[in-house]
Each structure stands twice: as C-alpha cells, then as structure tokens.
Amino acid sequence: MFHKGLWFQHYKQSKYILWALWLVAAFSGFQLLSHANNVVVNIESSLKNNYKFEYNFNADLEMVSILQLLICIGLPAFLVGFNRTNQTLEYMYAMPVKREHIFVSKWMLGIVHIIGSTTVGLLIQLIVIHSTILNNYLTDGLFWIYYLQQLIILSAVFSFSLWLGFIGGSFLSQAAYSVIFLLLPSVLFGLVKEMVSLHYFAFGVTNIRDAWFFSMTLDPYFQNISFPLKLLKISEWFRVASHPNRGGSEEYIELIRQTYYGWMSFLVPLLVTLGSVWGMLRMAVTARNENNGKVLLNNKLRPYLVAGVVMCAFLFGGAVLEGTLGNHYYGSDGTEHGRYVENIAIYYAAALGSAGIGYYLIKKWLGSKQQLSKN
C-alpha cells in the first residue's frame, strides 16, 4: 500500500481533482471574507439610517459544501470507474503488488488530501474570523465543529464512493450510484410520507401533524443517515448556533442540535467509512473485470437494481404529478374530501406510468457499455 509507483500513478491520474480540494478550502475563506464585508456595510447603513443592526449569518458555505461533495464523489469515480472504462485498471492488476494495496493506496491518497485541505480551510477561516468584524459574532468553537463535520462526512462520502467502484463498472455508473445511495434514505422517506399522507387524506384523516411518522422528530435520523445533506445545510446550523434566540421554535432548534451534535451525527459517517474500507478490502481480492465499462460489474445484482429503480420511479412519479395536479396539504380541514379521493387516481396513474418509463430506461442502460479506446 506504500508502493511509491502506485502513489505516483494515482496522483498523476487525479492531480487536478486533488488540487481542486485545496482551492475549495481557499474559496471557503473568501466566502467568509465576503460575508464580513457585507456585515460592515450593513452596520454602516444601520448607523446612517438610525436602525438597530441584527447579525445574521449568510456566508454561502452551501456552495463550498457542494463543491467538496462533488469532488469526493468524482475523485473515486475517476480513480476506479474511469480506469475501468479506459481499461487502465487491468494494467495495474499486472503490477507486482496485491490488489488490496492498489485500492488502499487510492483510499489513502484521497484521505490525506481531504484531511490536509480541510485543515488548511479551517486555518484560513479562523484567520478571517480573527482579523475581521466577524470576531464579534462567531466563535472558534463553531468552526471546530464545522471542521469535524467536514472531516467525517467527506471521508465517508469518498470511502463509500470508492467502494462503489466494485459495484459500478464505469465512471458514470459509479458516480450515479454514489449520489443516489447517499441521498436515497432521506429522499425515500419523503416520498413514502407523501404517499401515506395522501391515503390518510383520501379517507378523511387530515389532522396528521401529531402522528409520529409526520413529526419533526424523525427528520434528524434520516438526515444523519443521508449525512451529506448536513453539509448542504451547514449555513442554517451556523445561523441557529450563532444566534439561538432568533433560530426559530424550540422544537426546530432542538432538531438542529440533534442533527449536528447527536451521537448519530458522528457515528454514522464513521461506520460508513469503516464499512466501506472493509468491503473494499474483501472485494478487491475477487474483483471482476469482464464487465468493465458496464453499468454493473456483477450481473447477479441486476434484478435488485431494476426493482429499486422501478420502485423509486413509482413513488417519485406519483408524488410529482399528484403534487402538481392534486390538492392535499398537511393540516387541511378536510372540506374537499372528494378531491382527495380523486388524488388517489392521479397518484397511481402517474406512478404506474413512471414505473414503466423507469423500467424501460434502466433495462436500456443495463444493456449499454461505456468503453473508451485503449489509445
């Protein structure tokens, strides 16, 4: 795993993507600096126009998170999926090293750059905080929590995406599986809630806010399972943590705290990282090559993929069209009961149509092969 030739080969193939991680770290400091300048402008405006200034965190850290997550998905897809597509992975297998070491060296290269770039980003952020007016409103502790969340989430995303290189046989399929499986728990929960609520309303049960399935208490669990979402909503956490009195209702503030401070917030990404590395080591020994460039490396997984796509297409298509044409809302007084029954027909018609389209598309995709020339 410490074979110098392997490290050099991996770095040479992915150096521009690795450098992008460091550029994003610098970009996070720029976002905070821009936020500090906006705060100064707003304070000067409040003094000039004689109104009270209230601080509100509005640095665009969501953009930073989007770039980080895209890189941590794209990097393993390039290190494994692209190598399968252009067949260079077969040349690596011919090297006098164990297959496990090939993939562990890929993993270690990514983790080193994730830790290094995130640490540099933290230092830049702290320098900006202590050298600008933000020092009056933000504490170092907030950025240490942000740093820790970045480390464990980005490491888990990278590790999981790298392990998916043993499921998908091409760059596109590996990247697609990474996005889908990382966000699937939260999205699927929302789609199932939509379907269940529709049936409640159709039978005249409209007061469902107090039901445990629709309460806010479940949201932190699914956000922690779909842990990349926490980084995408990190600015909301900063707003609540920097000014709890204006963060919203007590229930909402507690939800935010559970999402970012609860035991699941740290345990889930760590388990995903460890499980992905373990799975990678196990599967590297018997890695398949005959389906390189295809959507799936193992044909035995085809029925499960088809079933999953059809189910998700069913739920998604029904929810989208019914949400557009229907008229059921949480907390409605139930005065349009007939319309709610009509929504059932709209939902299932759209769901069945979407399932059929999903089945056709996935079968066609499974029959394709994304293969590049060896030249």
XYZ file of C-alpha atoms in Angstrom:
375
model
C 0.000 0.000 0.000
C 3.046 2.277 0.377
C 4.389 1.310 -3.043
C 5.914 4.524 -4.421
C 4.966 3.686 -8.004
C 1.314 3.216 -7.057
C 1.101 6.553 -5.255
C 2.788 8.352 -8.143
C 0.442 6.717 -10.660
C -2.669 7.609 -8.668
C -1.515 11.175 -8.101
C -0.581 11.658 -11.755
C -4.029 10.497 -12.857
C -6.009 12.630 -10.407
C -3.793 15.608 -9.535
C -6.166 18.250 -10.913
C -9.076 16.879 -8.896
C -6.891 16.753 -5.781
C -5.782 20.338 -6.290
C -9.434 21.330 -6.551
C -9.922 20.271 -2.915
C -7.276 22.774 -1.825
C -8.783 25.521 -3.992
C -12.164 24.939 -2.364
C -10.507 25.358 1.052
C -9.247 28.789 -0.036
C -12.679 29.547 -1.512
C -14.314 28.969 1.897
C -12.100 31.716 3.344
C -13.112 34.031 0.506
C -16.786 33.381 1.266
C -16.295 34.334 4.912
C -14.330 37.455 3.938
C -17.141 38.497 1.612
C -19.601 37.909 4.447
C -17.506 40.090 6.774
C -17.527 42.923 4.231
C -21.311 42.653 3.948
C -21.632 42.874 7.726
C -19.535 46.059 7.774
C -21.686 47.589 5.040
C -24.887 46.683 6.919
C -23.577 48.146 10.187
C -22.630 51.392 8.481
C -26.058 51.515 6.853
C -27.793 50.960 10.216
C -25.835 53.819 11.807
C -26.558 56.109 8.899
C -30.284 55.339 8.820
C -30.686 55.050 12.595
C -31.954 51.482 12.950
C -30.732 48.565 15.070
C -28.386 46.132 13.356
C -29.028 42.425 13.943
C -26.384 39.969 12.858
C -27.427 37.138 10.544
C -25.010 34.537 9.172
C -25.349 34.462 5.374
C -21.978 33.253 4.082
C -22.538 30.920 1.143
C -20.985 27.806 2.670
C -23.518 25.661 0.824
C -21.574 26.291 -2.384
C -18.394 25.202 -0.606
C -20.136 22.007 0.513
C -21.486 21.278 -2.975
C -18.007 21.571 -4.481
C -16.449 19.412 -1.750
C -19.061 16.665 -2.156
C -18.798 16.678 -5.948
C -15.017 16.306 -5.694
C -15.283 13.497 -3.118
C -17.683 11.651 -5.444
C -15.816 12.449 -8.650
C -12.351 11.550 -7.330
C -13.082 7.845 -6.579
C -15.175 7.591 -9.755
C -12.111 8.790 -11.645
C -9.635 6.616 -9.712
C -11.671 3.439 -10.251
C -14.581 3.916 -12.647
C -12.662 5.850 -15.283
C -9.784 3.367 -15.028
C -12.249 0.573 -15.695
C -13.743 2.474 -18.627
C -10.394 3.071 -20.371
C -9.078 -0.337 -19.231
C -6.014 1.036 -17.396
C -7.054 -0.796 -14.219
C -6.117 -4.057 -15.936
C -2.566 -2.773 -16.301
C -2.442 -2.008 -12.570
C -3.518 -5.567 -11.810
C -0.466 -6.724 -13.779
C 1.868 -4.834 -11.424
C 3.755 -6.869 -8.774
C 1.518 -5.672 -5.914
C -1.560 -7.079 -4.207
C -4.917 -5.903 -5.470
C -5.865 -4.788 -1.970
C -2.847 -2.484 -1.900
C -3.898 -0.863 -5.174
C -7.226 0.221 -3.707
C -5.939 1.029 -0.224
C -3.349 3.351 -1.768
C -6.130 5.072 -3.729
C -8.100 5.457 -0.495
C -5.154 6.769 1.489
C -4.289 9.298 -1.216
C -7.796 10.735 -1.073
C -7.997 10.736 2.734
C -4.649 12.517 3.085
C -5.801 15.293 0.767
C -9.215 15.540 2.442
C -7.608 15.933 5.884
C -4.945 18.317 4.605
C -7.254 20.585 2.600
C -9.921 20.678 5.317
C -7.309 21.586 7.946
C -5.934 24.371 5.759
C -9.506 25.551 5.225
C -10.030 25.705 8.996
C -6.869 27.781 9.459
C -7.933 30.205 6.721
C -11.401 30.525 8.248
C -10.016 31.225 11.730
C -7.647 33.851 10.318
C -10.560 35.582 8.587
C -12.687 35.441 11.742
C -9.987 36.915 13.993
C -8.963 39.623 11.531
C -12.446 40.911 10.688
C -15.589 42.114 12.410
C -16.901 38.540 12.473
C -14.848 38.075 15.648
C -17.698 39.869 17.465
C -20.336 37.390 16.326
C -18.749 33.996 15.682
C -16.700 31.774 17.983
C -13.842 29.399 17.201
C -15.916 26.521 18.565
C -18.420 26.812 15.722
C -15.671 26.349 13.159
C -14.100 23.436 15.007
C -17.476 21.653 14.877
C -17.758 22.572 11.191
C -14.237 21.222 10.642
C -15.053 17.934 12.376
C -18.273 17.535 10.384
C -16.387 18.158 7.148
C -13.724 15.590 8.024
C -16.037 12.726 8.891
C -18.621 13.434 6.171
C -16.171 13.968 3.302
C -14.130 10.920 4.363
C -17.286 8.799 4.468
C -18.501 10.070 1.087
C -15.105 9.407 -0.505
C -14.767 5.940 1.074
C -18.305 4.887 0.168
C -17.927 6.154 -3.397
C -14.623 4.303 -3.750
C -16.229 1.064 -2.540
C -18.976 1.529 -5.130
C -16.220 1.109 -7.716
C -16.753 -2.624 -7.109
C -20.456 -2.278 -7.972
C -20.454 0.052 -10.972
C -18.267 -0.756 -13.958
C -17.834 2.740 -15.375
C -17.221 6.333 -14.344
C -20.838 7.360 -14.931
C -22.429 4.413 -13.135
C -20.111 4.701 -10.118
C -20.758 8.444 -9.778
C -24.507 7.933 -10.244
C -24.666 5.187 -7.607
C -22.749 7.409 -5.187
C -25.209 10.295 -5.480
C -28.271 8.046 -5.416
C -27.335 5.800 -2.482
C -26.011 8.634 -0.320
C -29.233 10.649 -0.637
C -31.698 7.781 -1.045
C -32.738 7.285 2.639
C -33.894 10.875 3.120
C -35.489 11.174 -0.341
C -37.248 7.813 0.006
C -38.558 8.806 3.440
C -40.038 11.976 1.959
C -41.679 10.080 -0.907
C -43.182 7.478 1.422
C -44.515 10.259 3.676
C -46.170 11.837 0.648
C -47.832 8.562 -0.329
C -49.009 7.748 3.209
C -50.385 11.252 3.803
C -52.283 11.089 0.516
C -54.088 7.954 1.659
C -54.825 9.482 5.067
C -56.428 12.491 3.393
C -58.378 10.315 0.953
C -60.076 8.626 3.905
C -60.811 11.920 5.640
C -57.957 11.897 8.196
C -56.421 15.339 7.747
C -55.022 16.085 11.193
C -51.790 14.113 10.876
C -49.173 16.564 12.149
C -49.095 14.903 15.566
C -48.590 11.401 14.159
C -45.041 10.204 14.868
C -44.399 9.386 11.216
C -45.002 13.021 10.216
C -43.410 14.724 13.211
C -40.087 16.580 13.074
C -38.504 14.103 15.487
C -37.756 11.656 12.668
C -36.031 14.232 10.464
C -32.647 14.201 12.300
C -32.407 10.412 11.948
C -32.855 10.457 8.195
C -30.620 13.491 7.766
C -27.912 11.669 9.696
C -28.365 8.564 7.550
C -28.203 10.730 4.406
C -25.314 12.574 6.059
C -24.136 14.643 3.028
C -27.324 16.692 3.455
C -25.913 18.086 6.700
C -23.082 19.802 4.846
C -25.517 21.146 2.265
C -27.485 22.786 5.101
C -24.486 23.910 7.162
C -25.312 27.632 6.880
C -28.633 27.011 8.628
C -26.727 25.433 11.518
C -24.431 28.477 11.691
C -27.459 30.780 11.820
C -29.041 28.851 14.682
C -25.784 28.298 16.617
C -24.594 31.905 16.316
C -27.912 33.368 17.451
C -30.148 30.754 19.180
C -32.727 33.360 20.255
C -33.584 34.011 16.611
C -33.103 30.463 15.371
C -36.803 29.556 15.331
C -39.019 27.463 17.587
C -37.557 25.404 20.403
C -38.525 22.236 18.545
C -36.634 23.371 15.453
C -33.548 24.399 17.430
C -33.523 21.003 19.149
C -33.817 19.325 15.751
C -30.746 21.227 14.510
C -28.800 20.292 17.637
C -29.622 16.608 17.262
C -28.632 16.733 13.606
C -25.176 18.221 14.240
C -24.382 17.295 17.874
C -26.205 13.998 18.401
C -24.389 10.674 18.637
C -25.684 9.603 15.211
C -24.120 12.701 13.674
C -20.649 11.285 14.298
C -21.299 7.544 14.448
C -22.990 7.063 11.042
C -20.201 8.591 8.892
C -17.547 6.721 10.882
C -19.371 3.402 10.409
C -19.809 4.110 6.696
C -16.080 4.834 6.368
C -15.020 1.701 8.242
C -17.573 -0.488 6.472
C -16.535 0.829 3.058
C -12.839 0.174 3.689
C -13.618 -3.317 4.992
C -15.819 -4.065 1.979
C -13.181 -2.693 -0.370
C -10.513 -4.987 1.079
C -12.809 -8.020 0.845
C -13.999 -7.353 -2.703
C -10.603 -6.336 -4.097
C -9.406 -9.938 -3.991
C -12.198 -11.196 -6.251
C -12.779 -8.014 -8.274
C -14.459 -8.693 -11.612
C -13.036 -7.338 -14.869
C -15.142 -8.934 -17.580
C -17.868 -6.295 -17.193
C -15.576 -3.240 -17.097
C -17.309 -0.307 -18.729
C -20.812 -1.651 -17.982
C -23.393 -0.342 -15.542
C -22.901 -3.280 -13.142
C -19.858 -5.453 -12.584
C -21.903 -8.324 -11.172
C -24.879 -9.458 -13.253
C -26.472 -11.048 -10.166
C -27.277 -7.533 -8.929
C -29.363 -6.675 -11.991
C -32.766 -7.775 -10.597
C -32.208 -5.727 -7.430
C -31.221 -2.634 -9.405
C -34.221 -2.950 -11.708
C -36.601 -3.440 -8.769
C -35.118 -0.459 -6.923
C -35.373 1.841 -9.939
C -38.981 0.792 -10.652
C -39.995 1.335 -7.004
C -38.355 4.773 -6.805
C -39.812 5.797 -10.182
C -43.255 4.702 -8.954
C -43.035 6.820 -5.783
C -41.386 9.802 -7.451
C -43.674 9.994 -10.473
C -46.800 9.689 -8.355
C -45.670 12.332 -5.871
C -44.630 14.857 -8.546
C -47.770 14.712 -10.704
C -50.161 14.454 -7.765
C -48.381 17.371 -6.109
C -48.842 19.392 -9.305
C -52.470 18.500 -10.091
C -53.784 17.468 -6.676
C -54.924 19.451 -3.664
C -53.978 17.767 -0.411
C -51.961 19.504 2.286
C -50.859 18.643 5.798
C -53.250 20.127 8.322
C -56.159 20.759 5.896
C -59.650 20.910 7.403
C -60.921 18.185 5.061
C -63.606 20.272 3.320
C -62.648 18.903 -0.115
C -62.831 15.204 0.681
C -63.962 14.307 -2.845
C -60.885 15.968 -4.321
C -58.621 13.937 -2.038
C -60.143 10.691 -3.330
C -59.574 11.943 -6.855
C -55.904 12.462 -5.952
C -55.544 8.728 -5.408
C -56.392 8.098 -9.051
C -53.954 10.820 -10.178
C -51.213 9.401 -7.972
C -51.459 5.781 -9.118
C -51.877 6.653 -12.796
C -48.728 8.795 -12.680
C -46.877 6.266 -10.527
C -47.569 3.336 -12.847
C -46.600 5.385 -15.891
C -43.347 6.496 -14.232
C -42.569 2.936 -13.164
C -42.955 1.767 -16.754
C -40.652 4.522 -18.029
C -38.133 3.743 -15.289
C -38.177 0.040 -16.194
C -37.560 0.797 -19.873
C -34.712 3.226 -19.173
C -32.881 1.014 -16.680
C -33.111 -2.025 -18.956
C -31.714 0.029 -21.818
C -28.939 1.448 -19.612
C -28.015 -2.019 -18.374
C -27.521 -3.118 -21.944
C -25.120 -0.267 -22.730
C -21.370 -0.192 -22.254
C -19.312 2.957 -21.697
C -15.947 1.936 -23.075
C -13.035 4.128 -24.158
C -10.297 3.222 -26.532
C -7.044 1.986 -25.071
C -5.334 4.651 -27.102
